[in-house]
mmCIF file of C-alpha atoms in Angstrom:
data_model
loop_
_atom_site.group_PDB
_atom_site.id
_atom_site.type_symbol
_atom_site.label_atom_id
_atom_site.label_comp_id
_atom_site.label_asym_id
_atom_site.label_seq_id
_atom_site.Cartn_x
_atom_site.Cartn_y
_atom_site.Cartn_z
ATOM 1 C CA MET Z 1 29.102 -18.768 11.753
ATOM 2 C CA ASN Z 2 27.496 -22.125 11.177
ATOM 3 C CA ALA Z 3 24.687 -22.867 8.722
ATOM 4 C CA LYS Z 4 22.106 -23.280 11.483
ATOM 5 C CA SER Z 5 22.892 -19.851 12.951
ATOM 6 C CA GLY Z 6 22.750 -18.273 9.486
ATOM 7 C CA GLN Z 7 19.337 -19.823 8.840
ATOM 8 C CA SER Z 8 18.090 -18.600 12.226
ATOM 9 C CA ASP Z 9 19.282 -15.059 11.433
ATOM 10 C CA LEU Z 10 17.504 -15.185 8.078
ATOM 11 C CA ASN Z 11 14.300 -16.443 9.725
ATOM 12 C CA ASN Z 12 14.482 -13.619 12.293
ATOM 13 C CA LEU Z 13 14.984 -11.087 9.510
ATOM 14 C CA ILE Z 14 12.023 -12.448 7.557
ATOM 15 C CA LYS Z 15 9.906 -12.432 10.732
ATOM 16 C CA SER Z 16 10.886 -8.787 11.352
ATOM 17 C CA PHE Z 17 9.781 -7.795 7.849
ATOM 18 C CA ILE Z 18 6.488 -9.652 8.292
ATOM 19 C CA ASN Z 19 5.850 -7.908 11.634
ATOM 20 C CA ALA Z 20 6.704 -4.511 10.149
ATOM 21 C CA THR Z 21 4.369 -5.115 7.217
ATOM 22 C CA GLU Z 22 1.566 -6.164 9.576
ATOM 23 C CA GLY Z 23 2.094 -2.957 11.553
ATOM 24 C CA LEU Z 24 1.874 -0.833 8.417
ATOM 25 C CA VAL Z 25 -1.263 -2.635 7.243
ATOM 26 C CA GLU Z 26 -2.970 -2.213 10.644
ATOM 27 C CA ALA Z 27 -2.048 1.471 10.824
ATOM 28 C CA PHE Z 28 -3.342 1.949 7.287
ATOM 29 C CA LYS Z 29 -6.635 0.250 8.206
ATOM 30 C CA GLN Z 30 -7.141 2.271 11.383
ATOM 31 C CA GLU Z 31 -5.792 5.737 10.561
ATOM 32 C CA ARG Z 32 -7.797 7.916 8.174
ATOM 33 C CA ASN Z 33 -5.097 10.604 8.002
ATOM 34 C CA LEU Z 34 -2.475 8.025 7.074
ATOM 35 C CA ARG Z 35 -4.666 6.843 4.202
ATOM 36 C CA LEU Z 36 -5.175 10.448 3.088
ATOM 37 C CA HIS Z 37 -1.440 11.222 3.153
ATOM 38 C CA PHE Z 38 -0.729 7.988 1.306
ATOM 39 C CA LEU Z 39 -3.319 8.829 -1.369
ATOM 40 C CA ILE Z 40 -2.001 12.360 -1.881
ATOM 41 C CA GLY Z 41 1.589 11.118 -1.954
ATOM 42 C CA THR Z 42 0.716 8.414 -4.469
ATOM 43 C CA ILE Z 43 -1.024 10.945 -6.722
ATOM 44 C CA VAL Z 44 1.961 13.312 -6.538
ATOM 45 C CA LEU Z 45 4.419 10.543 -7.389
ATOM 46 C CA ILE Z 46 2.277 9.233 -10.265
ATOM 47 C CA ILE Z 47 1.940 12.740 -11.716
ATOM 48 C CA SER Z 48 5.676 13.330 -11.317
ATOM 49 C CA TYR Z 49 6.376 10.212 -13.387
ATOM 50 C CA PHE Z 50 4.851 11.913 -16.444
ATOM 51 C CA LEU Z 51 6.620 15.247 -15.986
ATOM 52 C CA ASP Z 52 10.041 16.306 -17.171
ATOM 53 C CA LEU Z 53 11.699 16.301 -13.754
ATOM 54 C CA SER Z 54 15.336 15.827 -12.848
ATOM 55 C CA ASN Z 55 16.456 12.950 -10.645
ATOM 56 C CA GLU Z 56 17.034 15.445 -7.835
ATOM 57 C CA GLU Z 57 13.486 16.787 -8.120
ATOM 58 C CA ILE Z 58 12.056 13.254 -8.065
ATOM 59 C CA LEU Z 59 14.151 12.461 -4.988
ATOM 60 C CA TRP Z 60 12.892 15.600 -3.205
ATOM 61 C CA LEU Z 61 9.286 14.637 -3.943
ATOM 62 C CA ILE Z 62 9.862 11.065 -2.737
ATOM 63 C CA PHE Z 63 11.604 12.353 0.397
ATOM 64 C CA ALA Z 64 8.723 14.745 1.119
ATOM 65 C CA VAL Z 65 6.071 12.038 0.668
ATOM 66 C CA PHE Z 66 7.941 9.474 2.777
ATOM 67 C CA SER Z 67 8.612 12.071 5.491
ATOM 68 C CA VAL Z 68 4.938 12.935 5.900
ATOM 69 C CA ILE Z 69 3.902 9.278 5.982
ATOM 70 C CA GLY Z 70 6.692 8.497 8.464
ATOM 71 C CA MET Z 71 5.619 11.357 10.715
ATOM 72 C CA GLU Z 72 1.992 10.234 10.528
ATOM 73 C CA LEU Z 73 3.072 6.738 11.630
ATOM 74 C CA LEU Z 74 5.076 8.250 14.496
ATOM 75 C CA ASN Z 75 2.096 10.410 15.478
ATOM 76 C CA THR Z 76 -0.101 7.300 15.545
ATOM 77 C CA LEU Z 77 2.413 5.573 17.803
ATOM 78 C CA VAL Z 78 2.551 8.553 20.184
ATOM 79 C CA GLU Z 79 -1.249 8.766 20.389
ATOM 80 C CA VAL Z 80 -1.634 5.043 21.105
ATOM 81 C CA LEU Z 81 1.092 5.118 23.764
ATOM 82 C CA MET Z 82 -0.451 8.160 25.439
ATOM 83 C CA ASP Z 83 -3.872 6.480 25.460
ATOM 84 C CA LEU Z 84 -2.324 3.371 27.023
ATOM 85 C CA TYR Z 85 -0.566 5.497 29.625
ATOM 86 C CA SER Z 86 -3.756 7.164 30.807
ATOM 87 C CA GLU Z 87 -7.372 7.193 29.738
ATOM 88 C CA ASN Z 88 -8.053 10.237 31.919
ATOM 89 C CA HIS Z 89 -7.887 13.743 30.504
ATOM 90 C CA ASP Z 90 -4.472 15.144 31.357
ATOM 91 C CA VAL Z 91 -3.091 18.436 30.045
ATOM 92 C CA ARG Z 92 0.383 16.904 29.705
ATOM 93 C CA ILE Z 93 -0.929 14.085 27.515
ATOM 94 C CA LYS Z 94 -2.887 16.604 25.454
ATOM 95 C CA PHE Z 95 0.327 18.596 25.028
ATOM 96 C CA VAL Z 96 2.271 15.525 23.850
ATOM 97 C CA LYS Z 97 -0.481 14.588 21.390
ATOM 98 C CA ASP Z 98 -0.771 18.167 20.105
ATOM 99 C CA VAL Z 99 2.986 18.459 19.570
ATOM 100 C CA SER Z 100 2.984 15.111 17.794
ATOM 101 C CA ALA Z 101 0.153 16.249 15.503
ATOM 102 C CA GLY Z 102 1.986 19.547 14.994
ATOM 103 C CA MET Z 103 5.010 17.585 13.827
ATOM 104 C CA VAL Z 104 2.875 15.995 11.105
ATOM 105 C CA LEU Z 105 1.558 19.426 10.136
ATOM 106 C CA TRP Z 106 5.085 20.831 9.944
ATOM 107 C CA TYR Z 107 6.295 18.000 7.703
ATOM 108 C CA SER Z 108 3.158 18.387 5.598
ATOM 109 C CA LEU Z 109 4.034 22.067 5.124
ATOM 110 C CA PHE Z 110 7.501 20.960 4.031
ATOM 111 C CA ALA Z 111 5.983 18.529 1.525
ATOM 112 C CA VAL Z 112 3.630 21.171 0.139
ATOM 113 C CA THR Z 113 6.561 23.580 -0.165
ATOM 114 C CA VAL Z 114 8.601 21.020 -2.103
ATOM 115 C CA GLY Z 115 5.582 20.270 -4.279
ATOM 116 C CA LEU Z 116 4.863 23.951 -4.978
ATOM 117 C CA ILE Z 117 8.428 24.639 -6.038
ATOM 118 C CA ILE Z 118 8.933 21.517 -8.168
ATOM 119 C CA LEU Z 119 5.451 20.883 -9.554
ATOM 120 C CA GLY Z 120 4.676 24.583 -9.952
ATOM 121 C CA ARG Z 121 7.510 24.881 -12.442
ATOM 122 C CA ALA Z 122 6.770 21.598 -14.186
ATOM 123 C CA ILE Z 123 2.971 21.903 -14.457
ATOM 124 C CA PHE Z 124 2.236 25.637 -14.466
ATOM 125 C CA ASN Z 125 5.542 26.789 -15.946
ATOM 126 C CA TRP Z 126 6.125 29.006 -12.932
ATOM 127 C CA ARG Z 127 9.477 30.642 -12.665
ATOM 128 C CA ASN Z 128 11.344 29.304 -9.644
ATOM 129 C CA ASP Z 129 10.808 32.541 -7.731
ATOM 130 C CA ILE Z 130 7.008 32.237 -8.093
ATOM 131 C CA GLY Z 131 7.067 28.715 -6.653
ATOM 132 C CA ARG Z 132 9.282 29.924 -3.818
ATOM 133 C CA LEU Z 133 6.968 32.888 -3.157
ATOM 134 C CA PHE Z 134 3.922 30.610 -2.867
ATOM 135 C CA ALA Z 135 5.929 28.273 -0.656
ATOM 136 C CA VAL Z 136 7.059 31.078 1.667
ATOM 137 C CA LEU Z 137 3.543 32.505 1.894
ATOM 138 C CA PHE Z 138 2.183 29.051 2.676
ATOM 139 C CA VAL Z 139 4.857 28.109 5.217
ATOM 140 C CA VAL Z 140 4.705 31.464 7.008
ATOM 141 C CA GLY Z 141 1.006 32.162 6.511
ATOM 142 C CA LEU Z 142 -0.544 28.942 7.789
ATOM 143 C CA PRO Z 143 1.323 28.839 11.120
ATOM 144 C CA LEU Z 144 0.762 32.575 11.575
ATOM 145 C CA ILE Z 145 -2.982 32.181 11.012
ATOM 146 C CA SER Z 146 -2.993 29.254 13.464
ATOM 147 C CA ILE Z 147 -1.126 31.260 16.107
ATOM 148 C CA LEU Z 148 -3.395 34.277 15.701
ATOM 149 C CA GLY Z 149 -6.458 32.033 15.881
ATOM 150 C CA GLY Z 150 -5.126 30.448 19.064
ATOM 151 C CA LEU Z 151 -4.453 33.853 20.621
ATOM 152 C CA ARG Z 152 -7.958 35.011 19.708
ATOM 153 C CA LYS Z 153 -9.455 31.872 21.226
ATOM 154 C CA ARG Z 154 -7.421 32.401 24.406
ATOM 155 C CA ALA Z 155 -8.533 36.048 24.630
ATOM 156 C CA LYS Z 156 -12.197 34.995 24.309
ATOM 157 C CA ARG Z 157 -11.779 32.513 27.170
ATOM 158 C CA LYS Z 158 -10.416 35.257 29.449
ATOM 159 C CA ASN Z 159 -13.454 37.483 28.801
#
């Protein structure tokens, strides 16, 4: 490898980081939900700094926050691509967008579950089983309520 090639590789790497940063900034400017997830994640991580948490607990919180933000970015990408593909209403495009949004919801449920278990113990002095109980109720309850609501809506349409 010669010096010129090494410099070119470094320039390409720097350019890639600049492009990635510009993409994040634009998504942050345009996407309200991304800003909301970022704000909540920032608050959780700031609070966790002042709590007596293990390294593993901190890593789980960081993983949960980054996962939700990553999924929100992916959802944004899917929505933009679907809009570019067709501006007309299409049930297949609606399905893709709904599944993509559902993915964000699912990861958000994961993040809330992690937060309930870890922060519940640290802030409210919950025993681990109480945090797990709230987490299970939340993870099972919210999708169940959504499914039942969807079935009810479908039944109303048939009548």
